[in-house]
Coordinates of C-alpha atoms in Angstrom, one line a residue:
Chain A
M147 CA 31.1 -27.3 24.7
P148 CA 32.3 -28.0 28.3
R149 CA 34.1 -24.9 29.5
A150 CA 37.3 -24.1 31.3
Q151 CA 34.6 -21.7 34.4
P152 CA 30.6 -22.9 34.3
L153 CA 28.9 -20.4 32.9
P154 CA 25.0 -20.0 33.2
P155 CA 23.2 -21.1 31.0
A156 CA 22.3 -18.7 28.0
I157 CA 19.1 -20.1 27.8
E158 CA 16.5 -21.4 29.7
V159 CA 13.2 -23.1 28.2
N160 CA 10.7 -24.4 31.2
G161 CA 7.6 -25.8 30.3
V162 CA 6.7 -23.2 27.4
T163 CA 3.2 -23.5 25.1
K164 CA 2.2 -21.3 22.7
T165 CA -1.4 -21.4 20.7
F166 CA -2.5 -19.9 17.2
K167 CA -6.2 -20.4 17.4
D168 CA -6.4 -23.6 16.7
L169 CA -3.3 -25.0 16.3
R170 CA -0.8 -25.3 19.4
A171 CA 2.9 -25.0 18.0
L172 CA 4.5 -25.7 21.4
D173 CA 3.8 -28.2 24.0
G174 CA 5.2 -27.6 26.7
A175 CA 8.8 -27.1 25.5
S176 CA 11.5 -27.0 28.2
L177 CA 15.3 -27.0 27.0
R178 CA 18.4 -25.2 28.0
I179 CA 21.3 -23.9 26.2
E180 CA 24.7 -23.2 27.6
T181 CA 26.8 -20.1 26.2
G182 CA 28.9 -21.0 23.6
E183 CA 27.4 -23.7 22.0
I184 CA 26.2 -24.4 18.9
Y185 CA 22.3 -25.4 19.2
G186 CA 20.0 -27.1 16.9
L187 CA 16.5 -27.0 16.6
L188 CA 16.0 -29.9 14.5
G189 CA 11.7 -30.9 12.6
P190 CA 9.7 -31.6 10.3
N191 CA 8.3 -28.5 8.9
G192 CA 5.5 -27.0 11.7
A193 CA 7.3 -28.9 14.4
G194 CA 6.8 -25.6 15.8
K195 CA 11.2 -23.7 15.4
S196 CA 10.0 -21.1 14.3
T197 CA 7.8 -20.8 16.9
L198 CA 10.0 -21.3 19.3
I199 CA 12.8 -18.5 17.4
R200 CA 10.3 -15.6 17.3
T201 CA 9.9 -16.6 21.2
L202 CA 13.3 -16.8 22.4
A203 CA 14.3 -13.1 20.1
G204 CA 11.7 -11.8 21.9
L205 CA 8.8 -11.4 19.1
L206 CA 6.3 -13.4 20.4
T207 CA 4.6 -14.0 23.7
A208 CA 4.2 -17.4 25.6
D209 CA 0.7 -18.5 26.9
S210 CA 2.9 -20.5 29.9
G211 CA 5.8 -20.8 30.7
T212 CA 8.7 -19.1 31.2
V213 CA 11.6 -18.1 28.5
K214 CA 14.5 -16.7 29.8
V215 CA 17.6 -15.4 27.9
L216 CA 21.1 -14.4 29.4
G217 CA 19.4 -13.6 32.3
H218 CA 16.3 -11.7 31.4
T219 CA 13.2 -13.1 31.2
M220 CA 11.4 -12.8 27.3
P221 CA 9.6 -10.3 26.1
D222 CA 12.2 -8.1 27.4
L223 CA 13.5 -4.5 25.7
A224 CA 16.2 -4.7 27.2
A225 CA 17.2 -8.0 26.3
L226 CA 17.1 -7.4 22.8
D227 CA 20.8 -5.6 22.0
Q228 CA 22.5 -8.8 22.9
I229 CA 20.6 -10.6 20.5
G230 CA 21.1 -11.5 17.0
Y231 CA 18.6 -12.5 14.7
M232 CA 18.4 -13.8 11.2
T233 CA 14.8 -14.8 9.3
Q234 CA 14.3 -17.8 7.3
Q235 CA 13.5 -15.3 3.9
P236 CA 16.1 -12.5 4.2
A237 CA 15.0 -9.5 6.1
L238 CA 16.6 -7.1 3.7
Y239 CA 15.8 -3.5 2.2
P240 CA 16.1 -4.3 -1.9
D241 CA 16.7 -0.7 -3.4
L242 CA 19.8 -0.2 -0.2
S243 CA 23.1 -1.4 -0.9
V244 CA 24.6 -4.3 1.3
E245 CA 26.7 -1.6 3.4
E246 CA 23.4 0.7 4.3
N247 CA 21.6 -2.7 5.4
V248 CA 24.3 -3.1 7.7
R249 CA 25.1 0.1 8.8
F250 CA 20.9 1.1 9.3
F251 CA 20.6 -2.1 11.6
A252 CA 24.2 -1.6 13.3
A253 CA 22.7 2.3 14.0
L254 CA 19.7 0.4 15.0
Y255 CA 22.2 -1.0 18.1
G256 CA 24.0 1.9 18.2
R257 CA 26.9 0.3 16.6
E258 CA 27.5 2.2 13.7
D259 CA 31.1 2.9 13.8
D260 CA 32.9 -0.4 14.9
G261 CA 30.6 -3.7 13.7
V262 CA 30.6 -2.2 9.5
Q263 CA 33.6 -3.7 8.6
A264 CA 33.6 -6.8 10.8
A265 CA 29.8 -7.8 9.9
L266 CA 31.1 -7.6 6.2
E267 CA 34.4 -9.2 6.4
L268 CA 32.7 -11.6 8.2
V269 CA 30.6 -13.0 5.1
D270 CA 33.2 -11.7 2.6
L271 CA 30.5 -9.4 0.9
A272 CA 33.7 -6.0 1.7
S273 CA 34.4 -6.0 -1.4
R274 CA 30.6 -6.1 -2.5
R275 CA 29.6 -3.5 -0.1
Q276 CA 28.3 -0.7 -2.5
S277 CA 26.1 -3.7 -4.7
I278 CA 22.7 -3.1 -4.4
V279 CA 20.7 -5.2 -2.6
A280 CA 18.2 -6.4 -5.5
T281 CA 21.1 -6.9 -7.3
L282 CA 22.1 -9.8 -5.3
S283 CA 22.3 -13.7 -5.3
G284 CA 20.2 -15.2 -3.5
G285 CA 23.2 -17.1 -1.3
M286 CA 24.9 -13.3 -1.0
R287 CA 21.6 -12.3 0.4
T288 CA 21.5 -14.5 2.7
R289 CA 25.3 -13.5 3.4
C290 CA 23.9 -9.8 4.0
S291 CA 21.8 -11.3 6.3
L292 CA 23.6 -12.5 8.3
A293 CA 25.6 -9.8 8.8
C294 CA 23.2 -7.6 9.4
A295 CA 22.3 -9.9 12.8
V296 CA 26.2 -9.8 14.6
V297 CA 26.8 -6.4 12.9
H298 CA 26.6 -5.9 16.6
K299 CA 28.7 -8.3 18.7
P300 CA 25.5 -10.2 20.0
R301 CA 26.3 -12.7 22.6
L302 CA 23.1 -14.9 21.3
L303 CA 23.1 -15.3 17.6
V304 CA 19.1 -17.2 16.9
L305 CA 19.0 -17.9 13.4
D306 CA 15.9 -20.1 11.5
E307 CA 16.3 -22.1 9.0
P308 CA 19.9 -19.8 7.8
T309 CA 21.5 -22.1 4.8
V310 CA 17.6 -23.2 3.2
G311 CA 18.7 -22.4 -0.6
I312 CA 22.6 -21.7 0.1
D313 CA 25.1 -24.1 -1.8
P314 CA 26.5 -26.6 0.1
Q315 CA 30.7 -24.5 -0.6
L316 CA 29.0 -21.3 1.4
R317 CA 27.3 -23.3 3.9
A318 CA 30.3 -24.8 5.1
E319 CA 32.1 -21.1 4.8
I320 CA 29.0 -20.8 6.8
W321 CA 29.2 -22.8 9.4
G322 CA 33.5 -22.2 9.6
K323 CA 31.8 -18.1 10.5
L324 CA 29.4 -19.9 13.6
G325 CA 31.7 -22.0 14.6
E326 CA 34.5 -19.4 15.1
M327 CA 32.0 -17.2 17.0
A328 CA 31.4 -19.6 19.7
A329 CA 34.9 -20.3 20.3
D330 CA 34.7 -16.6 20.9
G331 CA 31.6 -17.1 23.5
V332 CA 29.2 -16.0 21.2
T333 CA 25.5 -19.4 21.2
V334 CA 24.2 -19.9 18.7
V335 CA 20.9 -20.6 18.6
V336 CA 20.1 -22.8 15.0
S337 CA 16.6 -24.4 13.7
S338 CA 16.5 -26.2 10.6
H339 CA 15.4 -29.5 8.9
V340 CA 18.4 -30.0 7.2
M341 CA 20.5 -33.3 8.2
D342 CA 23.7 -31.6 7.4
E343 CA 23.4 -28.8 9.4
A344 CA 22.4 -30.7 12.8
E345 CA 25.7 -32.7 12.1
R346 CA 27.4 -29.9 13.0
C347 CA 25.9 -28.6 16.4
Q348 CA 27.5 -29.3 19.4
R349 CA 23.3 -30.1 20.8
L350 CA 19.9 -31.0 19.3
C351 CA 16.6 -30.9 20.4
L352 CA 14.9 -32.9 18.3
M353 CA 11.2 -31.8 18.0
R354 CA 7.6 -32.7 16.8
A355 CA 4.5 -30.9 16.7
G356 CA 4.9 -28.8 19.6
R357 CA 7.1 -31.1 21.9
I358 CA 10.7 -31.6 22.0
L359 CA 10.9 -35.4 22.0
A360 CA 14.8 -36.3 22.7
E361 CA 18.1 -33.8 23.1
G362 CA 21.7 -34.8 23.3
T363 CA 24.2 -34.7 20.7
V364 CA 24.8 -36.4 17.4
A365 CA 26.3 -39.0 18.9
E366 CA 23.8 -39.7 21.7
L367 CA 20.9 -39.5 19.2
K368 CA 21.7 -41.4 17.1
K369 CA 22.8 -44.3 20.1
L370 CA 19.6 -43.5 21.4
A371 CA 17.6 -44.6 18.4
G372 CA 20.3 -47.2 18.2
V373 CA 21.4 -46.2 14.3
K374 CA 24.0 -45.0 13.1
R375 CA 22.4 -42.1 10.6
L376 CA 21.4 -38.9 12.4
E377 CA 18.5 -39.2 9.1
D378 CA 17.6 -42.1 10.7
A379 CA 17.4 -41.1 14.3
F380 CA 15.7 -38.3 13.7
L381 CA 12.7 -40.6 11.3
R382 CA 12.5 -43.0 14.3
L383 CA 12.6 -40.0 17.0
S384 CA 9.9 -38.6 15.3
A385 CA 7.9 -42.1 14.8
E386 CA 7.8 -42.4 18.5
P387 CA 4.7 -41.1 20.9
A388 CA 5.8 -38.0 22.5
A389 CA 7.1 -38.3 25.6
Chain B
M126 CA -2.1 -17.6 -31.2
S127 CA -4.3 -19.7 -29.3
S128 CA -7.4 -18.9 -28.0
R129 CA -6.8 -21.2 -25.4
R130 CA -4.4 -20.2 -23.7
V131 CA -5.8 -16.1 -23.7
L132 CA -8.5 -18.6 -22.4
A133 CA -6.5 -19.2 -20.0
I134 CA -5.3 -16.1 -18.6
T135 CA -8.6 -14.6 -18.6
R136 CA -10.0 -17.4 -16.3
R137 CA -7.1 -17.7 -13.9
L138 CA -8.4 -14.3 -13.2
L139 CA -11.5 -14.7 -12.8
Q140 CA -10.5 -17.5 -10.3
Q141 CA -7.9 -14.4 -8.6
F142 CA -11.1 -12.1 -8.0
R143 CA -13.0 -14.6 -6.8
R144 CA -10.6 -15.4 -4.3
D145 CA -9.7 -12.4 -3.1
R146 CA -12.7 -11.0 -1.2
R147 CA -11.8 -7.6 -1.0
T148 CA -11.5 -6.7 -4.3
L149 CA -14.7 -7.5 -5.0
A150 CA -15.8 -5.8 -2.4
V151 CA -14.0 -2.6 -3.6
V152 CA -14.6 -2.8 -7.4
F153 CA -18.9 -3.3 -6.4
V154 CA -19.7 -1.3 -3.7
A155 CA -17.0 1.7 -3.1
P156 CA -18.6 2.8 -7.2
V157 CA -21.9 2.8 -5.3
V158 CA -20.9 4.2 -2.0
I159 CA -19.6 6.8 -4.4
L160 CA -22.0 7.6 -6.6
S161 CA -24.2 7.7 -4.2
L162 CA -22.6 10.4 -1.3
L163 CA -22.8 12.9 -4.5
G164 CA -25.5 12.4 -5.4
Y165 CA -26.3 13.3 -1.7
V166 CA -24.4 15.9 -1.8
L167 CA -25.4 17.5 -5.0
R168 CA -29.4 16.8 -4.1
G169 CA -30.2 15.9 -0.7
G170 CA -31.4 19.3 -0.1
G171 CA -29.1 20.7 1.3
S172 CA -30.1 24.3 3.0
G173 CA -28.3 27.5 0.0
P174 CA -26.1 29.7 1.9
K175 CA -27.3 31.8 5.2
V176 CA -28.1 35.4 3.9
D177 CA -29.0 38.2 7.1
L178 CA -32.1 40.4 5.1
V179 CA -31.2 44.4 6.9
V180 CA -34.8 46.4 5.8
E181 CA -34.4 49.5 6.9
D182 CA -36.3 51.5 3.7
S183 CA -40.9 50.7 4.8
G184 CA -41.5 51.6 0.8
A185 CA -43.3 49.3 -0.9
L186 CA -40.4 48.3 -3.3
A187 CA -38.3 47.0 -0.3
T188 CA -40.6 45.4 1.1
A189 CA -41.8 44.1 -1.7
V190 CA -37.8 42.8 -2.7
A191 CA -38.2 41.4 1.1
D192 CA -40.4 39.3 0.6
H193 CA -39.6 37.7 -2.7
V194 CA -35.6 37.5 -1.2
A195 CA -37.2 35.1 2.1
H196 CA -39.1 33.1 -0.1
D197 CA -36.1 32.3 -2.8
W198 CA -35.1 28.6 -2.4
D199 CA -31.6 29.4 -3.4
I200 CA -30.8 31.5 0.2
T201 CA -31.6 30.7 3.5
V202 CA -32.6 34.3 5.1
S203 CA -33.0 35.8 8.3
R204 CA -34.8 39.3 9.1
T205 CA -33.0 41.1 11.3
D206 CA -30.3 44.7 12.1
L207 CA -27.4 45.6 10.9
A208 CA -25.2 45.1 13.2
T209 CA -26.7 41.9 14.1
A210 CA -25.5 41.1 10.5
R211 CA -22.5 42.6 10.9
S212 CA -20.9 40.7 13.6
D213 CA -22.6 38.2 12.0
L214 CA -20.3 38.5 9.0
D215 CA -17.0 38.8 11.1
T216 CA -18.0 35.5 12.4
N217 CA -18.6 33.6 9.2
A218 CA -22.0 32.8 10.7
I219 CA -23.7 33.9 7.4
A220 CA -22.7 34.0 3.4
G221 CA -23.6 37.7 3.7
Y222 CA -25.9 40.3 4.0
V223 CA -28.1 42.4 2.0
R224 CA -29.3 45.8 2.7
L225 CA -32.4 48.1 1.3
P226 CA -31.4 51.6 3.0
A227 CA -33.6 54.3 4.0
G228 CA -35.0 55.5 0.5
F229 CA -33.9 52.7 -1.6
S230 CA -37.9 52.2 -2.9
D231 CA -38.0 55.8 -3.8
N232 CA -34.8 55.9 -5.1
A233 CA -35.8 53.4 -7.3
L234 CA -38.7 54.6 -8.4
R235 CA -37.1 58.4 -8.8
S236 CA -33.9 57.5 -11.0
R237 CA -35.0 54.0 -12.2
V238 CA -32.0 52.6 -10.4
V239 CA -32.7 49.7 -8.0
A240 CA -29.4 49.5 -5.7
P241 CA -29.7 47.1 -2.8
E242 CA -26.3 46.2 -0.8
V243 CA -24.9 43.4 -1.5
I244 CA -21.9 41.9 1.4
V245 CA -20.8 39.2 0.4
Q246 CA -17.5 37.1 2.5
G247 CA -15.9 36.4 -1.2
D248 CA -14.1 33.5 0.4
E249 CA -16.5 30.7 -2.3
P250 CA -16.8 31.6 -5.2
G251 CA -20.4 30.1 -5.0
P252 CA -22.0 32.1 -1.9
A253 CA -21.9 35.0 -3.9
T254 CA -23.1 34.2 -7.0
T255 CA -25.9 32.4 -5.3
V256 CA -26.7 35.5 -3.1
I257 CA -26.7 38.2 -5.9
A258 CA -28.3 36.1 -8.4
A259 CA -31.0 35.4 -5.4
M260 CA -31.5 39.6 -5.4
Q261 CA -31.7 39.9 -9.2
R262 CA -34.8 37.4 -8.9
A263 CA -36.1 39.3 -6.1
T264 CA -36.2 42.7 -7.3
A265 CA -36.9 41.1 -11.1
G266 CA -40.5 39.6 -9.1
A267 CA -41.1 42.6 -6.8
L268 CA -40.7 45.5 -10.2
T269 CA -43.2 43.3 -12.6
A270 CA -46.1 43.6 -9.4
L271 CA -45.6 47.6 -8.6
V272 CA -44.1 49.3 -11.6
S273 CA -45.4 49.6 -15.1
G274 CA -43.5 50.9 -18.4
P275 CA -39.3 50.2 -19.1
P276 CA -38.2 47.9 -15.5
P277 CA -35.4 50.8 -13.1
R278 CA -32.3 49.0 -13.4
L279 CA -30.5 46.8 -11.4
A280 CA -27.2 48.0 -9.9
P281 CA -26.5 46.8 -6.5
T282 CA -23.4 47.9 -4.2
V283 CA -21.2 44.3 -4.0
T284 CA -18.2 44.6 -1.4
Y285 CA -16.7 41.7 -1.0
R286 CA -15.2 40.9 2.4
Y287 CA -12.7 38.4 1.0
G288 CA -11.0 38.1 -2.3
G289 CA -13.6 39.8 -4.7
P290 CA -14.2 39.9 -8.0
S291 CA -10.5 39.6 -9.8
L292 CA -9.9 35.8 -8.2
D293 CA -10.9 33.2 -10.2
T294 CA -12.0 29.2 -9.8
L295 CA -8.6 28.8 -9.4
D296 CA -7.7 30.9 -6.4
Y297 CA -10.9 29.8 -4.1
F298 CA -10.0 26.0 -5.1
G299 CA -6.4 25.7 -5.2
S300 CA -5.7 26.7 -1.4
A301 CA -7.7 23.7 -0.8
F302 CA -5.9 21.2 -3.4
I303 CA -2.3 22.1 -2.0
V304 CA -2.6 21.3 1.0
F305 CA -5.5 17.8 -0.7
I306 CA -2.8 16.8 -2.7
V307 CA 0.3 16.8 0.2
F308 CA -2.1 14.8 2.1
F309 CA -3.2 11.6 -0.8
L310 CA 0.5 11.5 -2.1
V311 CA 2.2 11.4 1.6
Y312 CA -1.1 8.8 2.3
V313 CA -0.7 6.6 -0.4
I314 CA 4.0 6.5 -0.8
T315 CA 4.1 6.4 3.5
S316 CA 1.0 3.6 3.5
V317 CA 2.8 1.3 0.8
S318 CA 6.0 1.1 2.0
F319 CA 4.4 0.7 5.5
L320 CA 3.4 -2.2 4.1
R321 CA 6.1 -2.7 2.3
E322 CA 8.1 -3.0 5.6
R323 CA 5.9 -5.7 7.0
T324 CA 5.5 -7.9 3.4
Q325 CA 9.1 -7.7 3.5
G326 CA 10.2 -9.4 6.2
T327 CA 12.0 -5.6 8.1
L328 CA 9.2 -5.0 10.5
E329 CA 9.4 -8.5 12.0
R330 CA 13.5 -7.4 12.2
L331 CA 13.6 -4.6 13.1
M332 CA 10.6 -5.7 16.4
A333 CA 14.0 -8.1 17.4
S334 CA 16.0 -4.8 18.1
P335 CA 16.2 -3.1 20.1
L336 CA 13.0 -0.8 18.0
R337 CA 10.6 0.7 20.1
R338 CA 7.3 1.2 18.1
S339 CA 7.5 4.7 19.0
E340 CA 11.2 5.2 18.0
L341 CA 10.5 3.3 14.4
V342 CA 6.5 5.9 13.7
L343 CA 8.4 8.9 15.2
G344 CA 11.2 7.5 12.6
Y345 CA 8.5 7.1 9.9
M346 CA 7.0 9.9 11.0
I347 CA 10.2 12.7 10.0
G348 CA 11.1 10.4 6.9
F349 CA 8.0 11.5 5.6
S350 CA 7.1 14.8 7.0
V351 CA 10.1 15.9 4.7
L352 CA 9.3 14.1 1.7
G353 CA 6.4 15.8 2.3
L354 CA 7.5 19.7 2.8
A355 CA 10.4 19.3 0.1
Q356 CA 6.8 18.3 -2.1
T357 CA 4.8 20.8 -0.2
A358 CA 8.1 23.1 -1.6
V359 CA 7.7 22.5 -5.2
V360 CA 3.2 22.4 -5.4
M361 CA 4.1 25.9 -3.8
G362 CA 6.4 27.8 -5.7
W363 CA 5.2 25.7 -8.7
S364 CA 0.8 27.4 -7.5
L365 CA 1.9 30.7 -6.6
L366 CA 4.9 31.8 -9.0
V367 CA 3.8 30.1 -12.3
L368 CA 0.0 29.8 -11.9
H369 CA 0.1 32.7 -9.7
I370 CA -3.0 31.0 -7.7
H371 CA -4.5 34.2 -5.2
N372 CA -2.3 34.0 -1.7
A373 CA -2.8 36.8 0.6
G374 CA -1.1 35.7 3.4
S375 CA 2.5 34.2 4.5
P376 CA 3.8 31.6 2.6
A377 CA 5.0 30.3 5.9
L378 CA 2.1 30.0 7.4
V379 CA 0.7 28.1 4.4
F380 CA 3.6 25.5 5.2
L381 CA 2.6 24.9 8.7
V382 CA -0.7 24.3 7.5
V383 CA 0.6 21.5 5.5
A384 CA 3.7 20.2 7.5
V385 CA 0.7 19.2 9.9
T386 CA -1.4 17.7 7.6
A387 CA 1.2 15.7 6.5
L388 CA 1.6 14.7 10.1
V389 CA -2.3 13.3 9.4
A390 CA -1.4 11.5 6.5
V391 CA 1.5 10.0 7.4
N392 CA 0.4 8.3 10.6
L393 CA -3.0 7.0 8.5
G394 CA -0.5 5.5 6.2
I395 CA 1.2 3.5 8.8
M396 CA -2.9 2.9 10.1
L397 CA -4.1 1.2 7.9
S398 CA -1.2 0.0 6.2
S399 CA -1.4 -2.7 8.7
F400 CA -5.2 -3.7 8.2
A401 CA -4.2 -4.9 4.6
R402 CA -2.0 -7.9 3.5
T403 CA -0.9 -6.8 -0.4
E404 CA 0.3 -3.5 -1.9
F405 CA -2.5 -4.3 -4.1
Q406 CA -5.6 -3.9 -0.7
A407 CA -3.4 -0.6 0.8
V408 CA -4.4 0.9 -2.8
Q409 CA -7.9 -0.6 -2.4
F410 CA -8.3 2.3 0.8
I411 CA -7.8 5.1 -1.8
P412 CA -11.7 5.0 -2.8
L413 CA -13.4 3.7 1.1
V414 CA -10.4 6.6 2.6
I415 CA -9.9 9.9 0.2
V416 CA -12.6 9.3 -2.3
P417 CA -14.5 10.4 0.6
Q418 CA -12.7 13.3 2.2
V419 CA -12.6 15.0 -1.1
L420 CA -16.1 14.8 -2.2
L421 CA -16.8 16.1 2.2
A422 CA -13.7 18.6 2.9
G423 CA -15.0 20.9 1.3
T424 CA -12.3 20.9 -1.2
I425 CA -15.2 20.6 -4.6
L426 CA -18.3 21.8 -3.2
P427 CA -18.6 23.6 -0.2
I428 CA -18.8 22.7 3.1
S429 CA -22.0 24.6 3.4
S430 CA -24.4 23.4 0.7
E431 CA -24.0 19.8 2.1
P432 CA -27.0 18.2 3.1
G433 CA -27.4 18.6 7.0
P434 CA -25.9 15.2 8.1
L435 CA -23.1 15.3 5.5
Q436 CA -21.8 17.9 7.4
V437 CA -21.6 16.2 10.7
I438 CA -19.1 14.3 8.2
S439 CA -17.2 17.1 7.4
N440 CA -17.1 18.5 10.4
V441 CA -14.7 15.4 11.6
L442 CA -12.7 15.1 9.0
P443 CA -9.0 16.3 8.9
L444 CA -9.7 17.2 5.4
T445 CA -12.0 19.7 6.3
Y446 CA -10.0 22.0 8.3
A447 CA -7.2 21.3 6.5
G448 CA -8.7 23.2 3.7
Y449 CA -10.0 25.8 6.2
A450 CA -6.8 26.9 7.2
M451 CA -5.5 27.1 3.9
R452 CA -8.5 28.8 3.1
D453 CA -7.8 31.2 6.2
V454 CA -4.4 31.6 5.4
M455 CA -4.4 32.7 2.0
I456 CA -7.7 34.0 0.9
R457 CA -8.4 35.7 3.4
G458 CA -5.0 36.1 4.6
A459 CA -5.3 35.5 8.4
G460 CA -2.4 35.1 10.3
L461 CA -2.1 33.5 14.0
D462 CA -4.2 36.3 16.1
Y463 CA -6.7 34.6 13.8
G464 CA -8.6 32.6 16.3
P465 CA -10.6 30.4 13.2
L466 CA -7.3 30.0 12.1
V467 CA -5.5 28.6 15.1
L468 CA -9.0 26.1 15.6
A469 CA -8.2 24.3 12.5
L470 CA -5.4 23.8 13.1
G471 CA -5.5 22.8 17.0
V472 CA -7.5 19.7 15.6
I473 CA -5.8 19.2 12.4
A474 CA -3.1 18.6 15.3
A475 CA -4.7 16.6 17.9
V476 CA -6.7 14.4 14.9
A477 CA -2.5 13.7 14.4
V478 CA -1.5 13.1 17.8
V479 CA -4.3 10.7 18.1
L480 CA -4.0 9.1 14.8
I481 CA 0.3 8.7 15.9
I482 CA -0.9 7.1 18.9
A483 CA -3.7 4.5 16.8
A484 CA 0.0 4.1 14.4
G485 CA 2.2 2.9 17.2
A486 CA -0.8 0.8 18.5
T487 CA -1.5 -0.8 15.4
V488 CA 2.7 -2.0 14.7
R489 CA 2.4 -5.1 16.5
R490 CA 5.5 -6.4 17.8
A491 CA 4.8 -9.8 16.2
P492 CA 3.1 -8.8 12.7
A493 CA 0.8 -11.6 11.9

């Protein structure tokens, strides 16, 4: 989203490679994400989305290339209290209540006092705060996981396939919340292989085999591929040899 | 009932075992290792308790008894003087000493009572009994050769340095078992909870937060130590107040020993959990890590009776020192001015520090 005054980019990734044994998960990936942008990583399973996400979250070190997040060269412990990270599967303590989980993550960031109530309201779980996580539905667990990721009011939110297995109504609600956060200046990076989600991102990149095939707004990608639907653009651009 | 369905379950289980090489290894290798270890401990030709022999009488009976004692298979005897024997006893170098005082032979012939002096540590049940039995055999052997007519009566004066005949088997083993029970349960609970942290994905989530590995390990350590101490309080209360296990020392010191050992268990649990992918595999470390410690740490069998090579292993196991420290306090009534207790505590603490560092190092930022 263009902003009144130019801000430094939230994320700059330059020529990053990452190899696991024989598998080259990232193969010279480069991208730049502006502050306050909702940015989507789109690609089939095994494209390298999760590896890139985990590199941005400071969990993996690139073999070569540079990853700069909020001005820090990753991995850097100092950047981590500015980043909110949500894993693909909700990572929660099933025997604790919703509030206990959120409060625990708040404490890790030293935000036990102010963030918990706001995070619970954001994901609409304030009325279920006493519920034990093990008794919650999958959708509620995902919401609880999101609350844990945002409780410390991060400047960057990194979400790995956040709405997998969530019904369409709730998915729309969560995207509404992400939009509100982005409007407040939070940068949101989302990985997905669901077109419906990708359409909601302000900009997208298409990934395959560890490379970034194309980057732009939804309209730009459709135009680039010469098709009307994002799914067709994805299929056509993926079919071409990687640049 | 359908035999097809039953067979389907059986076949599936066997297929799963075939894929899980590690489980197979534990199922077949662990019993062989454990039984071999037990066999080696019991039959490995370990030397019997070390005994000093002080002969202050030059009579024929004393010479004969000394000769028989020196050739007894169940004890290892060295001839020495009284001062050396006393100092050996003080430094725990021997299980006890036998003194044949001046006039031993004459008194035996005159009053028909054979009265050797037997002084034993008394902190373990085995050695004292073995020494007394060896004396009985030696005296009987010497008498049949020397004395005709009805044999004189054997009436050794037995002095226990610690404990004594009033202590029963539970008194001796209870002290080592208290610390073992806490060690074992704290280890199991920690390793399974830490593994769960990995398998439920929360560890990855923690590693993406500003939490340092050292903070994670320390937090775990304190949490499970609190649990371990509460458990110790219950175990101690039950042992002392209900079972009346002998305790000559300070309960606070017992607490200290158990607390430091619990630290070892917590960090061992964290470290080993990184070598397991499932809770099932974590539990498999029990026959590999815990059972050999039970056999070798003097919890059941005295270390002094093990074959030499096994004693070397025993001497590097943290539980060995925990057992020593517990016996020092509970049976010997030792305090912090007792060198061996301080040494044992120091060794356990040092192992804890090494394991804390190792546990911190195995918590990877990026769990595989």
